[in-house]
Coordinates of C-alpha atoms and ligand atoms in Angstrom, one line a residue:
X28 CA 0.0 0.2 0.1
X29 CA 1.3 3.4 -1.0
X30 CA 1.7 5.9 1.9
X31 CA -0.7 8.1 0.1
X32 CA -3.5 5.7 0.1
X33 CA -2.9 4.9 3.7
X34 CA -3.4 8.5 4.8
X35 CA -6.0 8.9 2.3
X36 CA -7.7 6.0 4.0
X37 CA -7.6 7.9 7.2
X38 CA -10.4 10.2 7.9
X39 CA -9.5 13.4 10.0
X40 CA -12.1 12.3 12.6
X41 CA -10.0 9.2 13.3
X42 CA -6.7 11.0 13.8
X43 CA -7.0 11.5 17.6
X44 CA -8.8 9.7 20.2
X45 CA -8.5 4.9 23.6
X46 CA -8.9 1.5 25.2
X47 CA -9.7 -0.4 28.6
X48 CA -9.8 -3.0 31.5
X49 CA -10.6 -6.7 32.1
X50 CA -11.7 -8.5 34.9
X51 CA -10.2 -12.0 34.8
X52 CA -8.1 -12.9 37.6
X53 CA -4.4 -13.6 37.5
X54 CA -3.5 -17.4 37.2
X55 CA -4.0 -18.9 40.4
X56 CA -0.4 -19.8 40.9
X57 CA 1.3 -19.4 44.1
X58 CA 2.1 -15.9 45.1
X59 CA 5.6 -15.3 43.8
X60 CA 8.1 -14.9 46.5
X61 CA 9.7 -11.4 45.8
X62 CA 13.3 -11.6 46.7
X63 CA 14.9 -8.3 47.5
X64 CA 17.2 -8.6 44.6
X65 CA 14.2 -9.3 42.3
X66 CA 12.7 -6.0 43.5
X67 CA 15.6 -4.2 43.0
X68 CA 16.3 -5.4 39.5
X69 CA 12.9 -5.2 38.3
X70 CA 11.0 -2.2 39.7
X71 CA 7.9 -0.8 37.8
X72 CA 9.3 1.7 35.2
X73 CA 7.9 2.8 32.0
X74 CA 9.6 3.7 28.8
X75 CA 8.0 6.8 26.9
X76 CA 8.2 5.8 23.2
X77 CA 8.2 8.4 20.4
X78 CA 5.5 7.0 18.2
X79 CA 5.2 10.1 15.8
X80 CA 4.6 13.5 15.6
X81 CA 1.5 15.1 14.4
X82 CA 1.2 18.8 13.4
X83 CA -2.2 20.8 13.0
X84 CA -2.7 23.6 10.8
X85 CA -6.1 24.3 12.3
X86 CA -7.3 23.3 15.6
X87 CA -10.9 23.9 15.0
X88 CA -12.2 20.3 15.3
X89 CA -10.7 20.1 18.8
X90 CA -13.0 22.4 20.4
X91 CA -16.7 22.5 20.0
X92 CA -16.9 25.8 21.7
X93 CA -15.2 27.1 18.3
X94 CA -12.4 29.1 20.2
X95 CA -9.5 26.9 18.6
X96 CA -10.4 27.8 15.0
X97 CA -7.5 29.2 12.9
X98 CA -4.9 28.0 15.8
X99 CA -2.0 25.5 15.0
X100 CA -0.1 23.1 17.2
X101 CA 2.2 20.1 17.4
X102 CA 1.2 16.9 19.0
X103 CA 3.4 14.4 20.4
X104 CA 2.3 10.8 19.4
X105 CA 3.4 8.7 22.5
X106 CA 3.3 5.0 23.3
X107 CA 4.3 3.6 26.7
X108 CA 5.9 0.3 27.7
X109 CA 5.1 -0.6 31.2
X110 CA 7.7 -3.0 32.7
X111 CA 6.2 -4.8 35.5
X112 CA 8.0 -7.8 37.4
X113 CA 5.2 -9.8 36.1
X114 CA 5.4 -8.9 32.4
X115 CA 5.2 -6.0 30.1
X116 CA 2.3 -3.9 28.8
X117 CA 2.4 -1.9 25.7
X118 CA 0.0 1.1 26.0
X119 CA -0.9 2.5 22.6
X120 CA 0.5 1.7 19.3
X121 CA 1.0 5.0 17.6
X122 CA 1.4 6.1 13.9
X123 CA 1.6 3.6 11.0
X124 CA 5.2 2.1 10.8
X125 CA 5.1 2.8 7.0
X126 CA 5.7 6.4 7.9
X127 CA 9.2 5.7 9.1
X128 CA 11.9 7.2 6.6
X129 CA 9.2 8.9 4.5
X130 CA 9.2 12.4 5.8
X131 CA 5.8 14.2 6.4
X132 CA 2.6 13.3 4.9
X133 CA -0.2 15.9 4.9
X134 CA -4.0 15.3 4.7
X135 CA -6.3 18.0 5.4
X136 CA -5.1 19.7 8.7
X137 CA -3.1 16.8 9.7
X138 CA 0.8 16.6 8.8
X139 CA 2.2 13.2 10.3
X140 CA 5.6 11.9 10.5
X141 CA 7.6 9.3 12.4
X142 CA 11.4 8.6 12.7
X143 CA 11.6 5.1 14.4
X144 CA 9.2 2.3 14.6
X145 CA 8.1 0.5 18.1
X146 CA 10.3 -2.4 17.3
X147 CA 13.4 -0.4 16.6
X148 CA 12.8 1.6 19.7
X149 CA 12.4 -1.6 21.8
X150 CA 15.5 -3.1 20.2
X151 CA 17.4 -0.2 22.1
X152 CA 16.3 -1.8 25.4
X153 CA 17.1 -5.3 24.0
X154 CA 13.5 -6.1 24.0
X155 CA 11.8 -8.0 21.2
X156 CA 8.1 -7.5 20.2
X157 CA 7.7 -11.0 21.3
X158 CA 8.5 -10.2 24.8
X159 CA 5.5 -8.1 25.3
X160 CA 2.9 -9.7 27.3
X161 CA -0.1 -7.4 26.8
X162 CA -1.3 -4.7 24.4
X163 CA -3.9 -2.0 25.1
X164 CA -4.8 0.9 23.2
X165 CA -6.5 4.2 24.7
X166 CA -8.7 3.7 21.7
X167 CA -9.0 2.7 18.3
X168 CA -8.4 6.0 16.3
X169 CA -5.6 6.0 13.5
X170 CA -2.7 7.3 15.8
X171 CA -3.1 4.8 18.4
X172 CA -3.1 1.5 16.3
X173 CA -0.8 2.1 13.8
X174 CA 1.8 -0.5 14.6
X175 CA -0.4 -3.3 15.8
X176 CA 1.2 -5.5 12.9
X177 CA 4.5 -5.5 15.0
X178 CA 3.0 -7.0 18.3
X179 CA 0.8 -9.9 17.0
X180 CA 2.2 -12.3 19.8
X181 CA 0.8 -10.2 22.8
X182 CA -2.5 -10.6 24.4
X183 CA -4.8 -7.6 23.4
X184 CA -6.7 -6.3 26.4
X185 CA -9.8 -4.7 24.9
X186 CA -12.7 -2.8 26.4
X187 CA -15.9 -4.5 25.4
X188 CA -17.5 -1.2 24.0
X189 CA -14.3 -0.4 22.0
X190 CA -14.3 -3.7 20.4
X191 CA -17.9 -3.4 19.5
X192 CA -17.2 -0.1 17.8
X193 CA -14.4 -1.8 15.9
X194 CA -16.2 -5.1 15.1
X195 CA -20.0 -4.4 15.5
X196 CA -21.6 -7.5 16.8
X197 CA -24.3 -7.2 14.2
X198 CA -21.6 -7.6 11.5
X199 CA -22.0 -4.1 10.1
X200 CA -19.0 -1.9 9.1
X201 CA -17.1 -0.2 11.9
X202 CA -17.5 3.5 12.9
X203 CA -14.8 4.4 10.5
X204 CA -14.8 1.8 7.6
X205 CA -11.4 3.2 6.2
X206 CA -9.8 1.8 9.6
X207 CA -11.2 -1.7 8.9
X208 CA -8.0 -3.1 7.4
X209 CA -6.1 -1.9 10.6
X210 CA -8.5 -3.3 12.9
X211 CA -8.6 -6.6 10.9
X212 CA -4.7 -7.0 12.3
X213 CA -6.1 -7.3 15.9
X214 CA -8.2 -10.2 15.0
X215 CA -5.5 -12.9 15.0
X216 CA -4.4 -11.7 18.4
X217 CA -5.0 -13.5 21.5
X218 CA -7.6 -11.2 23.5
X219 CA -9.2 -10.6 26.7
X220 CA -12.2 -8.6 27.0
X221 CA -12.1 -6.2 30.0
X222 CA -14.5 -4.1 31.7
X223 CA -14.6 -0.6 33.1
X224 CA -11.8 -1.1 35.3
X225 CA -9.0 -3.7 34.9
X226 CA -6.0 -4.3 37.4
X227 CA -3.4 -5.7 34.6
X228 CA -1.1 -7.3 37.0
X229 CA -3.2 -8.0 40.0
X230 CA -1.4 -5.6 42.3
X231 CA -3.0 -2.3 41.8
X232 CA 0.1 -0.7 40.2
X233 CA -1.3 -0.9 36.5
X234 CA -5.0 -0.2 36.1
X235 CA -6.9 0.6 32.9
X236 CA -10.1 2.6 33.5
X237 CA -12.7 3.6 31.1
X238 CA -13.0 7.1 30.3
X239 CA -15.6 6.9 27.3
X240 CA -16.7 9.8 25.1
X241 CA -13.9 10.3 22.6
X242 CA -14.8 7.0 21.4
X243 CA -17.4 4.5 23.1
X244 CA -14.7 2.3 24.8
X245 CA -12.0 5.0 25.3
X246 CA -9.9 4.4 28.2
X247 CA -6.9 6.0 30.5
X248 CA -4.2 4.3 32.5
X249 CA -3.4 4.6 36.2
X250 CA 0.1 3.7 37.2
X251 CA 1.4 3.7 40.8
X252 CA 5.1 4.4 40.5
X253 CA 7.7 3.7 42.9
X254 CA 9.2 7.2 42.5
X255 CA 6.7 9.4 40.7
X256 CA 3.8 8.1 42.7
X257 CA 0.4 8.0 41.2
X258 CA 0.6 8.8 37.6
X259 CA -2.6 9.1 34.9
X260 CA -2.1 8.7 31.3
X261 CA -5.1 10.5 29.7
X262 CA -5.1 8.8 26.4
X263 CA -7.2 11.4 24.3
X264 CA -9.5 12.4 26.9
X265 CA -7.5 15.7 26.6
X266 CA -5.2 16.6 23.7
X267 CA -3.5 19.8 25.2
X268 CA -3.1 21.3 28.6
X269 CA -5.5 24.1 27.8
X270 CA -8.0 21.8 26.5
X271 CA -7.9 20.1 30.2
X272 CA -8.4 23.3 31.7
X273 CA -11.1 24.5 29.7
X274 CA -12.7 21.0 29.3
X275 CA -12.8 21.3 25.7
X276 CA -14.3 18.4 23.6
X277 CA -13.2 17.6 19.9
X278 CA -16.3 17.9 17.6
X279 CA -15.3 14.5 16.2
X280 CA -15.8 12.6 19.8
X281 CA -18.5 9.9 19.7
X282 CA -20.2 11.6 22.6
X283 CA -19.7 15.0 24.2
X284 CA -22.0 14.4 27.4
X285 CA -20.0 11.1 27.9
X286 CA -16.6 13.0 27.4
X287 CA -17.6 15.7 30.0
X288 CA -18.8 13.0 32.3
X289 CA -15.3 11.1 31.8
X290 CA -13.6 14.3 32.6
X291 CA -15.3 14.8 36.0
X292 CA -14.6 11.3 37.0
X293 CA -10.9 11.5 35.8
X294 CA -10.4 14.6 37.6
X295 CA -11.8 13.0 41.0
X296 CA -9.6 10.3 40.7
X297 CA -6.6 12.5 39.9
X298 CA -7.6 14.5 43.0
X299 CA -8.3 11.4 45.2
X300 CA -4.6 9.9 44.3
X301 CA -2.8 13.0 44.1
X302 CA -1.8 11.9 40.6
X303 CA 0.5 13.4 38.1
X304 CA -1.4 13.7 35.0
X305 CA 0.2 13.2 31.5
X306 CA -1.5 14.4 28.4
X307 CA -0.2 11.8 25.9
X308 CA -0.3 14.4 22.8
X309 CA 1.1 17.2 24.8
X310 CA 4.8 17.9 24.3
X311 CA 4.8 19.9 27.6
X312 CA 4.0 16.9 29.4
X313 CA 5.9 14.3 27.3
X314 CA 9.3 15.9 26.8
X315 CA 10.4 16.6 30.4
X316 CA 9.9 12.8 31.0
X317 CA 13.4 12.2 29.4
X318 CA 12.0 8.8 28.0
X319 CA 11.3 7.1 31.3
X320 CA 8.7 7.2 34.2
X321 CA 10.0 5.7 37.3
Ligands
ZN14 ZN1 -4.7 10.6 19.5

């Protein structure tokens, strides 16, 4: 497929948007005896991966209030590899790998580019894609599912509502038919359907929770980090620092009321935990991390 075809297949409405929890218990094996050495060697940490750049020539569609019309901005596109002593979770799958080495591609108000694939970045950590235990997407928009082809051996933790939007149970076309070929690449993966909140490793340190509205099953990620303390990754509940402050809702969201309700519950969680909030598309949140959350 030519890149031009790829981008033409991507509607603007799909460029920016989530994923979610499950409820299955961990395998009923004996609780691992965590030696002091193992704890020291493998504390929870998160590698922050550069999964592309998105330049917006006009932000109008990112606020139903109309106040973003004519503004431009640059978004990061970020993936997060969560290293837990019991396995690895890759959160979000970025822009399509085909962009690597092909410069900038423009469609409408969006100009996208990517320097390195997920696989290439994992290699720097001496990790192969086959080492990844779980994959979860904040949601199924174009810029969060682009490299699913690289992680086919992982188990996909998927929110039921998001899965139903991608694969309608009645057999009809997905909410954006142009994404169907990419959605199809999730089908061969091992899958685990999760509910509104899912504790990935069973110890409360990595929790996927539902924040619907951007898409029907959009989700965010809660991390309890050894050094940073509680951290919340927004998915695309917010796209910019300002859109969080002003509670701006993109016009292409699946539900504005659901989005506003999710913002409320998200902020209540952030307050309750005293959490650091990271907006995944916001360079001001991503760049200071220096590639890692500890
Ligand atoms: Zn996005």
